[in-house]
CSV table of C-alpha atoms and ligand atoms in Angstrom, one decimal:
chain,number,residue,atom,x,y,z
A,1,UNK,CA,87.8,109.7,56.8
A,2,UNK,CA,84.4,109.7,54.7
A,3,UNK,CA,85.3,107.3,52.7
A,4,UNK,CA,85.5,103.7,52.6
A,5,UNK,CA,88.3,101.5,52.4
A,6,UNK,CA,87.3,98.5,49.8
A,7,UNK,CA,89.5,95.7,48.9
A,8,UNK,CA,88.0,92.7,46.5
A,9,UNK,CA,89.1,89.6,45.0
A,10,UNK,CA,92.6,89.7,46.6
A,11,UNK,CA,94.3,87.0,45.3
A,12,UNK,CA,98.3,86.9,46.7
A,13,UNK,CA,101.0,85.0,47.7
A,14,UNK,CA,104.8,84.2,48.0
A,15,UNK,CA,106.6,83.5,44.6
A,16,UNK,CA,104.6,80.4,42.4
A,17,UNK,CA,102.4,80.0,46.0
A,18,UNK,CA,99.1,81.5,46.0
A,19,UNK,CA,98.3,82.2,49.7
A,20,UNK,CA,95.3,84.3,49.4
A,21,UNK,CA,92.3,83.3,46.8
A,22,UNK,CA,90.4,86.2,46.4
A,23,UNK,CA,89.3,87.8,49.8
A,24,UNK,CA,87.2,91.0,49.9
A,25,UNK,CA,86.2,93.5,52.6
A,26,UNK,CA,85.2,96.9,53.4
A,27,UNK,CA,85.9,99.3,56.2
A,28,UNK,CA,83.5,102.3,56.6
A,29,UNK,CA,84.3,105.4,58.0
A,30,UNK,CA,84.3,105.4,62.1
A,31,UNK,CA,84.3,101.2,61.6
A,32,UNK,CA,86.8,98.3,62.6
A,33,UNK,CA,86.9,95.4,60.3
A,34,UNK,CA,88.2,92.5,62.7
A,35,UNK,CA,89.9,89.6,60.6
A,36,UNK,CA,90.2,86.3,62.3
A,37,UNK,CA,91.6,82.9,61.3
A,38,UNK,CA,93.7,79.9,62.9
A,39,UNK,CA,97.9,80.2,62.5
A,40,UNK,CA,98.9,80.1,59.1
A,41,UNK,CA,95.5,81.0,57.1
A,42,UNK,CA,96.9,84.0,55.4
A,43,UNK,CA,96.3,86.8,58.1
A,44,UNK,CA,99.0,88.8,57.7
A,45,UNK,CA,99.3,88.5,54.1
A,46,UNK,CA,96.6,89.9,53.5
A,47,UNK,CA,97.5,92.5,55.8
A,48,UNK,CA,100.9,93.3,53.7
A,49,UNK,CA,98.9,92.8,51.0
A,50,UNK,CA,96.6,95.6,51.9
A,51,UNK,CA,99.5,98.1,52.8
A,52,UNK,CA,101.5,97.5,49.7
A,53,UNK,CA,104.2,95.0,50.8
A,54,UNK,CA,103.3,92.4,49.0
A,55,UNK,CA,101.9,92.6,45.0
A,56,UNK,CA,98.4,91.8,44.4
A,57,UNK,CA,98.4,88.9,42.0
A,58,UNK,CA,94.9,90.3,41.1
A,59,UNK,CA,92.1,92.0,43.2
A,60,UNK,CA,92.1,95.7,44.2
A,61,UNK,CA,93.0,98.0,47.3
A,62,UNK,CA,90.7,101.2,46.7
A,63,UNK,CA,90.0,104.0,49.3
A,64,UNK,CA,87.5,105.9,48.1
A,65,UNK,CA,87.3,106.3,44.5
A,66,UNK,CA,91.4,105.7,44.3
A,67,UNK,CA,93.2,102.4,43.6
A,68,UNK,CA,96.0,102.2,45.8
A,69,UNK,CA,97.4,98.8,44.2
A,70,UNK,CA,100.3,100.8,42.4
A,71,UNK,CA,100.5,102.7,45.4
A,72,UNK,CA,104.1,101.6,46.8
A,73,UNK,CA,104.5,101.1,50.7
A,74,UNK,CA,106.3,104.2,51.7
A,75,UNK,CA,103.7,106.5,49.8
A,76,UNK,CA,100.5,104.4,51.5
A,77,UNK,CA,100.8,106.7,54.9
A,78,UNK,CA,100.5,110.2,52.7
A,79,UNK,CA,97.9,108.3,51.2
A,80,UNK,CA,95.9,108.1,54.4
A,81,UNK,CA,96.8,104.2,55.3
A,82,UNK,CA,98.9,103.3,58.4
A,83,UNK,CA,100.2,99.9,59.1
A,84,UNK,CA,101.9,98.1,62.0
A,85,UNK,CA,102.9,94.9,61.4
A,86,UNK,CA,102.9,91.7,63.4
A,87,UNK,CA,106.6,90.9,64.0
A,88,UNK,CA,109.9,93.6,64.0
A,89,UNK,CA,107.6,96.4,65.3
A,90,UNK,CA,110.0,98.4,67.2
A,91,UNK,CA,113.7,100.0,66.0
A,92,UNK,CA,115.3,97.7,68.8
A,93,UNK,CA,118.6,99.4,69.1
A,94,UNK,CA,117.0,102.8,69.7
A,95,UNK,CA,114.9,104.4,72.9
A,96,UNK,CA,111.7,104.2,73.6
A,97,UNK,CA,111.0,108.0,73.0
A,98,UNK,CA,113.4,107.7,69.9
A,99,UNK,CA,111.0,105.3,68.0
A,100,UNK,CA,108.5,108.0,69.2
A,101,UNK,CA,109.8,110.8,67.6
A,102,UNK,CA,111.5,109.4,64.6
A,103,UNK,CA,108.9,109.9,62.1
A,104,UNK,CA,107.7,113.1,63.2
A,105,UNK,CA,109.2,116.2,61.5
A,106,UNK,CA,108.2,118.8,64.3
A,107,UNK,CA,109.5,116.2,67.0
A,108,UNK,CA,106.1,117.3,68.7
A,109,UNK,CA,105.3,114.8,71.1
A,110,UNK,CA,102.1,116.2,72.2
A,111,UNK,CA,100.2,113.9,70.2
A,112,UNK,CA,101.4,111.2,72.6
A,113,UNK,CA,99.5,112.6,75.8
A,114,UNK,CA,96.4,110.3,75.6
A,115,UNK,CA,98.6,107.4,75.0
A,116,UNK,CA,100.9,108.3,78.2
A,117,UNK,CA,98.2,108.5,80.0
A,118,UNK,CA,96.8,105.1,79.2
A,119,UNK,CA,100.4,103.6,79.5
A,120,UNK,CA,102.4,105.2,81.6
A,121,UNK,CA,104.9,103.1,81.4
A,122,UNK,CA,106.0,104.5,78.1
A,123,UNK,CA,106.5,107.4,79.3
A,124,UNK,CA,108.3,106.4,81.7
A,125,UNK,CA,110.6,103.9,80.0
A,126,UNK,CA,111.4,107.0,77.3
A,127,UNK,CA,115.3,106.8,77.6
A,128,UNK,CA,115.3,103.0,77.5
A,129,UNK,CA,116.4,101.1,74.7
A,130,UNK,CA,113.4,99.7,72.7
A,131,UNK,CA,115.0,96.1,72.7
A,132,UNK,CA,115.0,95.9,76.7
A,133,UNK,CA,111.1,96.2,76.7
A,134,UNK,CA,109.3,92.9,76.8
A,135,UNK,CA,107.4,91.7,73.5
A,136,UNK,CA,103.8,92.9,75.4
A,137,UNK,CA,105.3,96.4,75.8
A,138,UNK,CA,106.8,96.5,72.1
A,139,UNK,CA,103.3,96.0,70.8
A,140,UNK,CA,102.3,98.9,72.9
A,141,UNK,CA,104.8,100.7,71.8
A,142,UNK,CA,104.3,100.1,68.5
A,143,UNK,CA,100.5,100.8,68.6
A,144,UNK,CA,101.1,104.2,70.1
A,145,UNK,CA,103.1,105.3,67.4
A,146,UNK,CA,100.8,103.9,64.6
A,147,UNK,CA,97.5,105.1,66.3
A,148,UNK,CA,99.3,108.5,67.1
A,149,UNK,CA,99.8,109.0,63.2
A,150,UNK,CA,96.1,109.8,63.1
A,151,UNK,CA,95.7,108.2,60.1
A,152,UNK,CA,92.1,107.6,58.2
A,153,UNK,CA,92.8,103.7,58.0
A,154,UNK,CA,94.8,102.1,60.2
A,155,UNK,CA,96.0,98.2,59.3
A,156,UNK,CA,97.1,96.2,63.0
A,157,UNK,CA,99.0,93.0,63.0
A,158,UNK,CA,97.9,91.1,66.2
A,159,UNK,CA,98.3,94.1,68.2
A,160,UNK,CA,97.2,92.8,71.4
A,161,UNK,CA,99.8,89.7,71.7
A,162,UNK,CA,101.4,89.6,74.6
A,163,UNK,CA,99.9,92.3,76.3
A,164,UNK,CA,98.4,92.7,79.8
A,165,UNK,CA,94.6,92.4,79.8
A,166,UNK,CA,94.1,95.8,81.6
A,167,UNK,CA,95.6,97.3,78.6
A,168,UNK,CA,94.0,95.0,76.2
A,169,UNK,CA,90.8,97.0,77.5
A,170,UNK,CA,92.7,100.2,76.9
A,171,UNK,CA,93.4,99.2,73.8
A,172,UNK,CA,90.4,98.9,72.5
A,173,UNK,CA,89.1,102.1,74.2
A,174,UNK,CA,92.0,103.9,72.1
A,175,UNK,CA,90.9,102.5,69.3
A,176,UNK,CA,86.8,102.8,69.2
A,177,UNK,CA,88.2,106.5,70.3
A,178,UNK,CA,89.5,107.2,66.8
A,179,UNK,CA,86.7,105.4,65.3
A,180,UNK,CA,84.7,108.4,67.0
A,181,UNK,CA,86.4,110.5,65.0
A,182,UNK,CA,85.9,108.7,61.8
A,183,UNK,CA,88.5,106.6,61.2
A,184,UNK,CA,88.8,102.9,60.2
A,185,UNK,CA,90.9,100.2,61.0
A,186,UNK,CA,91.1,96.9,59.3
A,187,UNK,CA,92.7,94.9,62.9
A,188,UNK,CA,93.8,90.7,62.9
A,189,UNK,CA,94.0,89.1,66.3
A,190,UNK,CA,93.7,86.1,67.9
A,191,UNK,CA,92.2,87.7,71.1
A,192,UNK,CA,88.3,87.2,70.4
A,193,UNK,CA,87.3,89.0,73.4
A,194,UNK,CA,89.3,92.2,71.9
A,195,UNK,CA,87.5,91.5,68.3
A,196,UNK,CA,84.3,91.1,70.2
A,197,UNK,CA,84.4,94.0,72.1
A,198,UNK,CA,86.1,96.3,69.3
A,199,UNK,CA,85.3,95.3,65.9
A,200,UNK,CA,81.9,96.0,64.0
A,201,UNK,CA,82.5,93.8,61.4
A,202,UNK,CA,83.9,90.4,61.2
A,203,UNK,CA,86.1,88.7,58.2
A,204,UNK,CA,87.5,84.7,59.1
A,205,UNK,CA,90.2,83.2,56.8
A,206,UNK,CA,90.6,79.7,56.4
A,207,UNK,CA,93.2,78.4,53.9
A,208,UNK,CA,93.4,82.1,52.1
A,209,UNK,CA,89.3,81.6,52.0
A,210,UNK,CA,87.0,84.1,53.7
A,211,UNK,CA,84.6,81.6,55.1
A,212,UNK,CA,82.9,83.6,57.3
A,213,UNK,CA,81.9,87.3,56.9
A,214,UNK,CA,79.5,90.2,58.1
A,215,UNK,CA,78.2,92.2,61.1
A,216,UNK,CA,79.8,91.0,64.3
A,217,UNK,CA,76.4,91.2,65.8
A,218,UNK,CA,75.3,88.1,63.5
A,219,UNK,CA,77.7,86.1,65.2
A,220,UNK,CA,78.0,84.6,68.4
A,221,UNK,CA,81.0,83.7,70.7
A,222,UNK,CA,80.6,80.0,70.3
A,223,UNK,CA,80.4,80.4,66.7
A,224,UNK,CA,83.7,82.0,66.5
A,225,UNK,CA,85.5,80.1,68.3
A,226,UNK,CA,84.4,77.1,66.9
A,227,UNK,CA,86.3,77.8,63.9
A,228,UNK,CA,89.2,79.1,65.7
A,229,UNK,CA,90.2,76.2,67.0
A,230,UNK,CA,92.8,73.3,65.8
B,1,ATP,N1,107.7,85.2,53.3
B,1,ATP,C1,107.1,84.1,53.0
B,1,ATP,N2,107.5,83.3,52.0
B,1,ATP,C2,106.8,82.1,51.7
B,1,ATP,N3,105.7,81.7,52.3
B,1,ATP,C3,105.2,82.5,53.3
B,1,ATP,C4,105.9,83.7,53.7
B,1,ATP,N4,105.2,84.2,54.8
B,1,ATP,C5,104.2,83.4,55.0
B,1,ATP,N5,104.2,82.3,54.2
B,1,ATP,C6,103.2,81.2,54.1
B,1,ATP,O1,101.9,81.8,53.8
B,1,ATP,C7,100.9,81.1,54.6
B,1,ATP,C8,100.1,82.2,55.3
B,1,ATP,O2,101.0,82.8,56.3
B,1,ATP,P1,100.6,84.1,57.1
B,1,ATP,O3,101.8,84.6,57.8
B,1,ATP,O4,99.9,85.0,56.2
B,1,ATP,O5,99.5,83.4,58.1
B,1,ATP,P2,98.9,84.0,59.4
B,1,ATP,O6,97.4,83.7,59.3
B,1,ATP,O7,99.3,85.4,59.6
B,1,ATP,O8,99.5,83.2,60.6
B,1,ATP,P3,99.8,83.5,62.2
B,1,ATP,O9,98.5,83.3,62.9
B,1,ATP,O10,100.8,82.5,62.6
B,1,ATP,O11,100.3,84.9,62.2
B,1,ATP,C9,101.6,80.1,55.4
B,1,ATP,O12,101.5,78.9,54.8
B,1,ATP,C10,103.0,80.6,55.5
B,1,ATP,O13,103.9,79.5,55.6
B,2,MG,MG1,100.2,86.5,61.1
């Protein structure tokens, strides 16, 4: 990636209601844009919003000098922009190494190494059916496979929920790994430690408002959390 991923003015929603009221953000190359906000603010609509599930009411989705807005879904990945969304991450009914190969045409699993390694319990659960992992393992599994794709910008849905805090950590380390080699990831979570310890910038939503934006560095724990909770 060497070029930035820039979304402004947002403005989205379901049907006649506006969720989202113009939110902007940037993600430059090697960076993680970290977007926080209490349940129900309009995280993950902006987040289908941003990989072409949901119709911008107005606003743009650019990546370098390209609009992606009439970009549909299925094209965004060939168009350098992954996505794994909060809920229904995992093809339940089929194995673990199934949902691993699925979308690859070579079937090459090779890619997969660094991931095993982290989590070996993927590897080792390969012939198990998806649906028989618990919901902390379905996020890993789900963040293997969209890390894995390699992809210049990769959008995460509360990817940490529900996972184990050892590999939380590796997580992250996966993560600022790609970021080494230049890639960007726009990531919501609730986990603050995570965001703290992954993002380099930070975007809050309240009531489809950014009200808080800018260089994690300018913010401190207490800060955040003050507006995180209810
Ligand atoms: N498919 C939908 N149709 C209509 N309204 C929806 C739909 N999905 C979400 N909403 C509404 O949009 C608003 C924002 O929801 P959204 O899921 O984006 O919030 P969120 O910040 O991701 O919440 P959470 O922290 O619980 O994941 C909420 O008021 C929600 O009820
Ligand atoms: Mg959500």
């Amino acid at each position: 990636m060497t070029e930035a991923f820039v979304f402004d003015g947002v403005v989205a929603g379901y049907g006649d209601t506006t969720v989202l009221r113009g939110i902007g953000g940037a993600v430059r190359p090697g960076c993680v844009l970290g977007v926080l906000g209490r349940n129900g603010v309009g995280k993950t609509t902006l987040m289908r919003a941003l990989a072409g599930f949901l119709p911008l009411m107005s606003g743009s989705v650019r990546f370098g000098p390209r609009e992606l807005a009439k970009v549909p879904a299925h094209a965004r990945l060939a168009a350098g922009i992954a996505y794994s969304p909060q809920e229904d991450t995992v093809f339940t009914e089929l194995s673990v190494g199934e949902n691993l190969r699925l979308h690859l045409a070579d079937g090459g699993m090779a890619r997969y190494a660094p991931y095993f390694e982290a989590f070996p319990r993927l590897a080792e659960r390969g012939a198990q059916r998806a649906g028989s992992l618990s919901g902390g393992e379905r996020k890993l599994l789900a963040f293997t496979r969209t890390l894995a794709l390699d992809a210049a910008v990769t959008l995460m849905d509360e990817p940490t929920e529900g996972v184990q805090p050892e590999n939380i950590e590796r997580m992250s380390r996966l993560v600022r790994a790609r970021c080494e080699a230049g890639a960007g990831f726009v990531i919501v979570e609730q986990n603050l430690s995570f965001v703290l310890r992954t993002a380099d910038e930070v975007l809050l939503l309240d009531h489809g408002e950014a009200v808080l934006a800018g260089p994690i560095g300018g913010f401190s724990r207490s800060d955040l959390e003050g507006r995180l909770v209810v």
